[in-house]
Amino acid sequence: MTMQDIIKLVVDNGIAVACFIAFIYFIFVDKKESNDLFHSTNEVLKSINETLIKMQVNLQQLNDRVEKLEKGKE
């Protein structure tokens, strides 16, 4: 299947079918490129997860400081 075939599917059958077929083509036919994409996506998700963990720690520290300030006012 070529890109022209995919474009023809878009014109003939609608974008949903063509996107599905292009996705299947991308995963099963072009394995090296899809593996590279999945690897880079995995790295981005790991980075996002690490950032969220750091944000959670910072938020907890901020909450602790606010509690100390509130107790100091009482």
Coordinates of N, CA and C in Angstrom, one line a residue:
M1 N 0.8 -1.2 0.0 CA 0.0 0.0 0.0 C 0.9 1.2 0.0
T2 N 0.6 2.1 -0.9 CA 1.3 3.4 -1.0 C 0.5 4.5 -0.4
M3 N 1.2 5.7 -0.3 CA 0.5 6.9 0.1 C -0.6 7.3 -0.8
Q4 N -0.5 7.0 -2.1 CA -1.5 7.3 -3.1 C -2.8 6.4 -2.8
D5 N -2.5 5.2 -2.4 CA -3.7 4.3 -2.0 C -4.4 4.9 -0.8
I6 N -3.6 5.4 0.1 CA -4.3 5.9 1.3 C -5.1 7.2 1.0
I7 N -4.5 8.0 0.2 CA -5.2 9.2 -0.2 C -6.5 8.9 -1.0
K8 N -6.4 7.9 -1.8 CA -7.6 7.4 -2.6 C -8.7 6.9 -1.6
L9 N -8.3 6.2 -0.5 CA -9.2 5.8 0.5 C -9.9 7.0 1.2
V10 N -9.1 8.0 1.4 CA -9.7 9.2 2.1 C -10.8 9.8 1.2
V11 N -10.5 9.9 -0.1 CA -11.5 10.5 -1.0 C -12.7 9.5 -1.2
D12 N -12.4 8.2 -1.3 CA -13.5 7.3 -1.6 C -14.3 6.9 -0.3
N13 N -13.7 6.7 0.8 CA -14.4 6.1 1.9 C -14.4 7.0 3.2
G14 N -13.7 8.1 3.2 CA -13.7 8.9 4.4 C -12.5 8.8 5.2
I15 N -12.2 9.8 6.0 CA -11.0 9.9 6.7 C -10.8 8.8 7.7
A16 N -11.8 8.4 8.4 CA -11.7 7.4 9.5 C -11.1 6.1 9.0
V17 N -11.6 5.6 7.9 CA -11.1 4.3 7.3 C -9.6 4.5 6.9
A18 N -9.3 5.6 6.3 CA -7.9 5.9 5.8 C -7.0 6.0 7.0
C19 N -7.4 6.7 8.0 CA -6.5 6.8 9.2 C -6.3 5.5 9.8
F20 N -7.3 4.7 9.9 CA -7.1 3.4 10.5 C -6.1 2.5 9.7
I21 N -6.3 2.5 8.4 CA -5.4 1.7 7.5 C -4.0 2.3 7.6
A22 N -3.8 3.6 7.6 CA -2.5 4.2 7.7 C -1.8 3.9 9.0
F23 N -2.6 3.8 10.1 CA -2.1 3.4 11.4 C -1.6 2.0 11.4
I24 N -2.4 1.1 10.8 CA -2.0 -0.3 10.7 C -0.8 -0.4 9.8
Y25 N -0.8 0.3 8.7 CA 0.4 0.2 7.8 C 1.6 0.7 8.6
F26 N 1.5 1.8 9.3 CA 2.6 2.4 10.0 C 3.2 1.4 11.1
I27 N 2.3 0.7 11.8 CA 2.7 -0.2 12.8 C 3.3 -1.5 12.3
F28 N 2.7 -2.1 11.3 CA 3.1 -3.4 10.9 C 4.1 -3.5 9.7
V29 N 4.0 -2.5 8.8 CA 4.9 -2.5 7.6 C 6.2 -1.8 7.9
D30 N 6.1 -0.6 8.5 CA 7.3 0.2 8.8 C 7.7 0.1 10.2
K31 N 8.2 -1.1 10.6 CA 8.4 -1.4 12.0 C 9.6 -0.6 12.6
K32 N 10.6 -0.3 11.8 CA 11.7 0.5 12.4 C 11.3 1.9 12.8
E33 N 10.6 2.5 11.9 CA 10.1 3.9 12.2 C 9.1 3.9 13.3
S34 N 8.2 2.9 13.4 CA 7.2 2.8 14.4 C 7.9 2.5 15.8
N35 N 8.9 1.6 15.8 CA 9.6 1.4 17.0 C 10.3 2.6 17.5
D36 N 10.9 3.4 16.6 CA 11.6 4.6 17.0 C 10.6 5.6 17.6
L37 N 9.4 5.7 17.0 CA 8.4 6.6 17.5 C 7.9 6.1 18.8
F38 N 7.6 4.8 19.0 CA 7.2 4.3 20.3 C 8.2 4.6 21.4
H39 N 9.5 4.4 21.0 CA 10.6 4.6 22.0 C 10.6 6.1 22.4
S40 N 10.5 7.0 21.4 CA 10.6 8.4 21.8 C 9.3 8.8 22.6
T41 N 8.2 8.2 22.2 CA 7.0 8.5 23.0 C 7.1 8.0 24.4
N42 N 7.7 6.8 24.6 CA 7.9 6.3 25.9 C 8.8 7.2 26.7
E43 N 9.9 7.7 26.1 CA 10.8 8.6 26.8 C 10.1 9.9 27.2
V44 N 9.2 10.4 26.4 CA 8.5 11.6 26.7 C 7.5 11.4 27.9
L45 N 6.9 10.2 27.8 CA 5.9 9.9 28.9 C 6.7 9.7 30.2
K46 N 7.9 9.1 30.2 CA 8.7 8.9 31.4 C 9.1 10.3 32.0
S47 N 9.4 11.2 31.1 CA 9.8 12.6 31.5 C 8.6 13.3 32.1
I48 N 7.5 13.2 31.5 CA 6.3 13.8 32.1 C 5.9 13.2 33.4
N49 N 6.1 11.9 33.6 CA 5.8 11.3 34.9 C 6.8 11.8 35.9
E50 N 8.1 11.9 35.6 CA 9.0 12.4 36.6 C 8.7 13.8 37.0
T51 N 8.3 14.6 36.0 CA 7.9 16.0 36.3 C 6.7 16.1 37.2
L52 N 5.7 15.2 36.9 CA 4.5 15.2 37.8 C 4.9 14.8 39.2
I53 N 5.8 13.8 39.4 CA 6.2 13.4 40.7 C 6.9 14.6 41.4
K54 N 7.8 15.3 40.7 CA 8.4 16.4 41.3 C 7.4 17.5 41.7
M55 N 6.4 17.7 40.9 CA 5.4 18.7 41.2 C 4.6 18.3 42.4
Q56 N 4.3 17.0 42.5 CA 3.6 16.5 43.7 C 4.4 16.7 45.0
V57 N 5.7 16.4 44.9 CA 6.5 16.7 46.1 C 6.5 18.1 46.5
N58 N 6.7 19.0 45.5 CA 6.7 20.4 45.7 C 5.4 20.9 46.3
L59 N 4.3 20.4 45.8 CA 3.0 20.7 46.3 C 2.8 20.3 47.8
Q60 N 3.3 19.1 48.1 CA 3.2 18.6 49.5 C 4.1 19.5 50.4
Q61 N 5.2 19.9 49.9 CA 6.1 20.8 50.7 C 5.4 22.1 51.0
L62 N 4.8 22.6 49.9 CA 4.0 23.9 50.0 C 2.9 23.8 51.0
N63 N 2.1 22.7 50.9 CA 1.0 22.4 51.9 C 1.5 22.4 53.3
D64 N 2.7 21.7 53.5 CA 3.3 21.7 54.9 C 3.6 23.1 55.4
R65 N 4.2 23.9 54.5 CA 4.5 25.3 54.9 C 3.3 26.1 55.3
V66 N 2.2 25.9 54.5 CA 1.0 26.6 54.8 C 0.4 26.2 56.1
E67 N 0.4 24.9 56.4 CA -0.1 24.4 57.6 C 0.7 25.0 58.8
K68 N 2.0 25.0 58.7 CA 2.9 25.6 59.7 C 2.5 27.1 60.0
L69 N 2.3 27.8 58.9 CA 2.0 29.2 59.0 C 0.6 29.4 59.7
E70 N -0.3 28.5 59.3 CA -1.7 28.6 59.9 C -1.6 28.3 61.4
K71 N -0.8 27.3 61.8 CA -0.7 26.9 63.2 C 0.0 28.0 64.0
G72 N 0.9 28.7 63.3 CA 1.6 29.8 64.0 C 0.7 31.0 64.2
K73 N -0.3 31.2 63.4 CA -1.3 32.3 63.6 C -2.2 32.0 64.8
E74 N -2.5 30.8 65.1 CA -3.4 30.4 66.1 C -2.9 30.6 67.5

